[in-house]
Amino acid sequence: MVVFEYCGDSTFLTSILDHSACEIHMGDPGGSSSTSQPLPSFQITMSATRFCHRCIFVPGTFASTNLSRFVNDVQIHDAAGRVWQIGVDRRGNGVVRRFARGWAAFYTTKNIRPGDTCVFSLINGDVPAFNDYKVAVGGGEQTML
C-alpha cells in the first residue's frame, strides 16, 4: 500500500507499507537507499463485533517494538491539527494492549464506521503520537482523519 500526504505546492510525502502495515523503504533508481527513517505503522479494520467504537486493540508486536512500556497515553493528530489524547490499557507486562479512554470521542467525531480500515503511523516516540488515515472501502484512497 502506498500513502501520499499532500504538503502543498505540489509536494507529497510518500510512505510504502507492507502487508502488516509496517513502512518499508525502496532504493532510488540510482541505487542509493532512502534517507528518511521508517515510520512504524499498523492498520485496523473496524468491526462491530470487536467493540471498535469503544476501544481498539494494538497489535502486540507493534506495541512491544514501538511503544515504551508503562506509557499511559498516546496522541492522534488529525488533518485539522487537533491533537486527541487517548488513554491506553496495558497488558500485565506493561506493553500497550489497546487504545481506550478518548477513543470513542475520536471514533464518533471522525465518523469512523464498521468496515473502515484505519492506518496508524507513529510520528513521535517520546509521547507516542500517530497520524491516522482512513482507507476507502475496497482499498482505495486514504484520507487523513
PDB file of C-alpha atoms in Angstrom:
ATOM      1  CA  MET A   1       0.000   0.000   0.000  1.00  0.00           C
ATOM      2  CA  VAL A   2       1.265   3.480  -0.784  1.00  0.00           C
ATOM      3  CA  VAL A   3       0.260   6.513   1.313  1.00  0.00           C
ATOM      4  CA  PHE A   4       0.559  10.000  -0.168  1.00  0.00           C
ATOM      5  CA  GLU A   5       0.336  13.040   2.117  1.00  0.00           C
ATOM      6  CA  TYR A   6      -0.128  16.376   0.330  1.00  0.00           C
ATOM      7  CA  CYS A   7       2.165  19.049   1.791  1.00  0.00           C
ATOM      8  CA  GLY A   8       1.200  21.911  -0.552  1.00  0.00           C
ATOM      9  CA  ASP A   9       2.920  23.421  -3.582  1.00  0.00           C
ATOM     10  CA  SER A  10       2.705  20.110  -5.481  1.00  0.00           C
ATOM     11  CA  THR A  11       4.782  18.370  -2.786  1.00  0.00           C
ATOM     12  CA  PHE A  12       3.879  14.975  -1.320  1.00  0.00           C
ATOM     13  CA  LEU A  13       5.309  12.762   1.405  1.00  0.00           C
ATOM     14  CA  THR A  14       5.149   9.117   0.386  1.00  0.00           C
ATOM     15  CA  SER A  15       5.102   6.028   2.584  1.00  0.00           C
ATOM     16  CA  ILE A  16       5.163   2.441   1.373  1.00  0.00           C
ATOM     17  CA  LEU A  17       3.569  -0.093   3.716  1.00  0.00           C
ATOM     18  CA  ASP A  18       3.933  -3.868   3.578  1.00  0.00           C
ATOM     19  CA  HIS A  19       1.131  -6.395   4.229  1.00  0.00           C
ATOM     20  CA  SER A  20       1.453  -5.865   8.009  1.00  0.00           C
ATOM     21  CA  ALA A  21       1.166  -2.063   7.563  1.00  0.00           C
ATOM     22  CA  CYS A  22       4.806  -1.503   8.563  1.00  0.00           C
ATOM     23  CA  GLU A  23       6.596   1.050   6.442  1.00  0.00           C
ATOM     24  CA  ILE A  24       9.257  -0.218   4.060  1.00  0.00           C
ATOM     25  CA  HIS A  25      11.831   1.725   2.054  1.00  0.00           C
ATOM     26  CA  MET A  26      12.918   1.221  -1.504  1.00  0.00           C
ATOM     27  CA  GLY A  27      16.174   2.358  -3.056  1.00  0.00           C
ATOM     28  CA  ASP A  28      16.059   5.139  -5.630  1.00  0.00           C
ATOM     29  CA  PRO A  29      16.773   4.464  -9.336  1.00  0.00           C
ATOM     30  CA  GLY A  30      20.419   5.482  -8.791  1.00  0.00           C
ATOM     31  CA  GLY A  31      20.911   2.615  -6.375  1.00  0.00           C
ATOM     32  CA  SER A  32      21.165   4.526  -3.102  1.00  0.00           C
ATOM     33  CA  SER A  33      18.758   3.795  -0.292  1.00  0.00           C
ATOM     34  CA  SER A  34      16.164   6.161   1.083  1.00  0.00           C
ATOM     35  CA  THR A  35      17.478   8.721   3.568  1.00  0.00           C
ATOM     36  CA  SER A  36      14.241   9.040   5.533  1.00  0.00           C
ATOM     37  CA  GLN A  37      13.610   6.972   8.639  1.00  0.00           C
ATOM     38  CA  PRO A  38      10.802   4.421   8.576  1.00  0.00           C
ATOM     39  CA  LEU A  39       7.529   5.298  10.284  1.00  0.00           C
ATOM     40  CA  PRO A  40       6.264   2.265  12.161  1.00  0.00           C
ATOM     41  CA  SER A  41       2.587   1.731  11.335  1.00  0.00           C
ATOM     42  CA  PHE A  42      -0.266  -0.661  11.917  1.00  0.00           C
ATOM     43  CA  GLN A  43      -3.752  -0.902  10.492  1.00  0.00           C
ATOM     44  CA  ILE A  44      -7.056  -1.964  11.970  1.00  0.00           C
ATOM     45  CA  THR A  45     -10.294  -2.764  10.147  1.00  0.00           C
ATOM     46  CA  MET A  46     -13.172  -1.665  12.332  1.00  0.00           C
ATOM     47  CA  SER A  47     -15.668  -4.372  13.190  1.00  0.00           C
ATOM     48  CA  ALA A  48     -18.982  -4.009  15.011  1.00  0.00           C
ATOM     49  CA  THR A  49     -18.331  -7.269  16.855  1.00  0.00           C
ATOM     50  CA  ARG A  50     -14.948  -6.079  18.169  1.00  0.00           C
ATOM     51  CA  PHE A  51     -16.345  -3.018  20.019  1.00  0.00           C
ATOM     52  CA  CYS A  52     -14.188  -0.713  17.883  1.00  0.00           C
ATOM     53  CA  HIS A  53     -16.404   2.235  18.798  1.00  0.00           C
ATOM     54  CA  ARG A  54     -15.181   1.964  22.427  1.00  0.00           C
ATOM     55  CA  CYS A  55     -11.558   0.832  22.037  1.00  0.00           C
ATOM     56  CA  ILE A  56      -9.158  -0.722  19.551  1.00  0.00           C
ATOM     57  CA  PHE A  57      -6.572  -3.390  20.222  1.00  0.00           C
ATOM     58  CA  VAL A  58      -2.999  -2.556  19.233  1.00  0.00           C
ATOM     59  CA  PRO A  59      -1.067  -5.448  17.666  1.00  0.00           C
ATOM     60  CA  GLY A  60       1.249  -6.863  20.347  1.00  0.00           C
ATOM     61  CA  THR A  61       4.317  -6.991  18.123  1.00  0.00           C
ATOM     62  CA  PHE A  62       3.843  -3.330  17.156  1.00  0.00           C
ATOM     63  CA  ALA A  63       3.308  -2.232  20.770  1.00  0.00           C
ATOM     64  CA  SER A  64       6.259  -4.166  22.203  1.00  0.00           C
ATOM     65  CA  THR A  65       8.602  -2.926  19.471  1.00  0.00           C
ATOM     66  CA  ASN A  66       7.490   0.710  19.120  1.00  0.00           C
ATOM     67  CA  LEU A  67       5.814   1.887  22.324  1.00  0.00           C
ATOM     68  CA  SER A  68       7.614   2.225  25.644  1.00  0.00           C
ATOM     69  CA  ARG A  69       6.324   0.083  28.475  1.00  0.00           C
ATOM     70  CA  PHE A  70       4.049   1.688  31.002  1.00  0.00           C
ATOM     71  CA  VAL A  71       3.043   4.586  28.728  1.00  0.00           C
ATOM     72  CA  ASN A  72      -0.315   5.988  29.875  1.00  0.00           C
ATOM     73  CA  ASP A  73      -1.456   7.983  26.835  1.00  0.00           C
ATOM     74  CA  VAL A  74      -0.862   8.358  23.128  1.00  0.00           C
ATOM     75  CA  GLN A  75      -1.828  11.208  20.836  1.00  0.00           C
ATOM     76  CA  ILE A  76      -3.590  11.134  17.489  1.00  0.00           C
ATOM     77  CA  HIS A  77      -3.020  14.170  15.278  1.00  0.00           C
ATOM     78  CA  ASP A  78      -5.850  14.860  12.847  1.00  0.00           C
ATOM     79  CA  ALA A  79      -5.857  16.658   9.491  1.00  0.00           C
ATOM     80  CA  ALA A  80      -7.144  19.881  11.102  1.00  0.00           C
ATOM     81  CA  GLY A  81      -4.187  19.968  13.502  1.00  0.00           C
ATOM     82  CA  ARG A  82      -6.163  18.882  16.564  1.00  0.00           C
ATOM     83  CA  VAL A  83      -4.376  16.567  18.988  1.00  0.00           C
ATOM     84  CA  TRP A  84      -6.508  13.845  20.585  1.00  0.00           C
ATOM     85  CA  GLN A  85      -5.302  12.395  23.908  1.00  0.00           C
ATOM     86  CA  ILE A  86      -6.076   8.672  24.012  1.00  0.00           C
ATOM     87  CA  GLY A  87      -5.584   6.663  27.178  1.00  0.00           C
ATOM     88  CA  VAL A  88      -4.164   3.171  26.886  1.00  0.00           C
ATOM     89  CA  ASP A  89      -4.757  -0.081  28.722  1.00  0.00           C
ATOM     90  CA  ARG A  90      -1.716  -2.289  29.213  1.00  0.00           C
ATOM     91  CA  ARG A  91      -1.029  -5.986  29.495  1.00  0.00           C
ATOM     92  CA  GLY A  92       0.388  -7.344  32.766  1.00  0.00           C
ATOM     93  CA  ASN A  93       3.914  -6.961  31.392  1.00  0.00           C
ATOM     94  CA  GLY A  94       3.395  -3.223  30.716  1.00  0.00           C
ATOM     95  CA  VAL A  95       3.022  -3.489  26.935  1.00  0.00           C
ATOM     96  CA  VAL A  96       0.182  -1.407  25.467  1.00  0.00           C
ATOM     97  CA  ARG A  97      -2.879  -3.589  24.849  1.00  0.00           C
ATOM     98  CA  ARG A  98      -5.457  -1.149  23.453  1.00  0.00           C
ATOM     99  CA  PHE A  99      -6.398   2.481  22.887  1.00  0.00           C
ATOM    100  CA  ALA A 100      -9.313   3.156  25.235  1.00  0.00           C
ATOM    101  CA  ARG A 101     -10.166   6.409  27.049  1.00  0.00           C
ATOM    102  CA  GLY A 102     -10.839   9.128  24.484  1.00  0.00           C
ATOM    103  CA  TRP A 103     -11.078   6.684  21.559  1.00  0.00           C
ATOM    104  CA  ALA A 104     -14.910   6.756  21.476  1.00  0.00           C
ATOM    105  CA  ALA A 105     -14.936  10.551  21.036  1.00  0.00           C
ATOM    106  CA  PHE A 106     -12.379  10.330  18.212  1.00  0.00           C
ATOM    107  CA  TYR A 107     -14.277   7.455  16.568  1.00  0.00           C
ATOM    108  CA  THR A 108     -17.594   9.343  16.682  1.00  0.00           C
ATOM    109  CA  THR A 109     -16.251  12.763  15.681  1.00  0.00           C
ATOM    110  CA  LYS A 110     -14.301  11.344  12.741  1.00  0.00           C
ATOM    111  CA  ASN A 111     -17.332   9.338  11.564  1.00  0.00           C
ATOM    112  CA  ILE A 112     -15.481   6.025  11.607  1.00  0.00           C
ATOM    113  CA  ARG A 113     -17.783   3.087  10.895  1.00  0.00           C
ATOM    114  CA  PRO A 114     -17.591  -0.712  10.982  1.00  0.00           C
ATOM    115  CA  GLY A 115     -15.797  -1.859   7.827  1.00  0.00           C
ATOM    116  CA  ASP A 116     -13.498   1.186   7.731  1.00  0.00           C
ATOM    117  CA  THR A 117      -9.769   0.494   7.835  1.00  0.00           C
ATOM    118  CA  CYS A 118      -7.557   2.925   9.722  1.00  0.00           C
ATOM    119  CA  VAL A 119      -3.772   3.126   9.400  1.00  0.00           C
ATOM    120  CA  PHE A 120      -1.897   4.484  12.421  1.00  0.00           C
ATOM    121  CA  SER A 121       1.574   5.869  11.611  1.00  0.00           C
ATOM    122  CA  LEU A 122       3.818   6.585  14.601  1.00  0.00           C
ATOM    123  CA  ILE A 123       5.283  10.073  14.143  1.00  0.00           C
ATOM    124  CA  ASN A 124       6.847  10.587  17.574  1.00  0.00           C
ATOM    125  CA  GLY A 125       8.005   8.152  20.220  1.00  0.00           C
ATOM    126  CA  ASP A 126       8.571  10.410  23.259  1.00  0.00           C
ATOM    127  CA  VAL A 127       4.859  10.902  23.899  1.00  0.00           C
ATOM    128  CA  PRO A 128       3.664   8.413  21.298  1.00  0.00           C
ATOM    129  CA  ALA A 129       1.889  10.351  18.553  1.00  0.00           C
ATOM    130  CA  PHE A 130       0.172   8.997  15.457  1.00  0.00           C
ATOM    131  CA  ASN A 131      -1.246  10.274  12.208  1.00  0.00           C
ATOM    132  CA  ASP A 132      -4.417   8.330  11.389  1.00  0.00           C
ATOM    133  CA  TYR A 133      -5.607   7.583   7.864  1.00  0.00           C
ATOM    134  CA  LYS A 134      -8.941   6.136   6.831  1.00  0.00           C
ATOM    135  CA  VAL A 135      -8.781   3.795   3.836  1.00  0.00           C
ATOM    136  CA  ALA A 136     -11.730   3.872   1.448  1.00  0.00           C
ATOM    137  CA  VAL A 137     -13.778   0.672   1.342  1.00  0.00           C
ATOM    138  CA  GLY A 138     -12.281  -1.670  -1.248  1.00  0.00           C
ATOM    139  CA  GLY A 139      -8.718  -0.499  -0.560  1.00  0.00           C
ATOM    140  CA  GLY A 140      -8.910   2.776  -2.463  1.00  0.00           C
ATOM    141  CA  GLU A 141      -7.881   6.270  -1.465  1.00  0.00           C
ATOM    142  CA  GLN A 142      -6.583   7.105   2.019  1.00  0.00           C
ATOM    143  CA  THR A 143      -7.700  10.226   3.847  1.00  0.00           C
ATOM    144  CA  MET A 144      -6.045  11.647   6.927  1.00  0.00           C
ATOM    145  CA  LEU A 145      -8.670  11.888   9.655  1.00  0.00           C
TER     146      LEU A 145
END
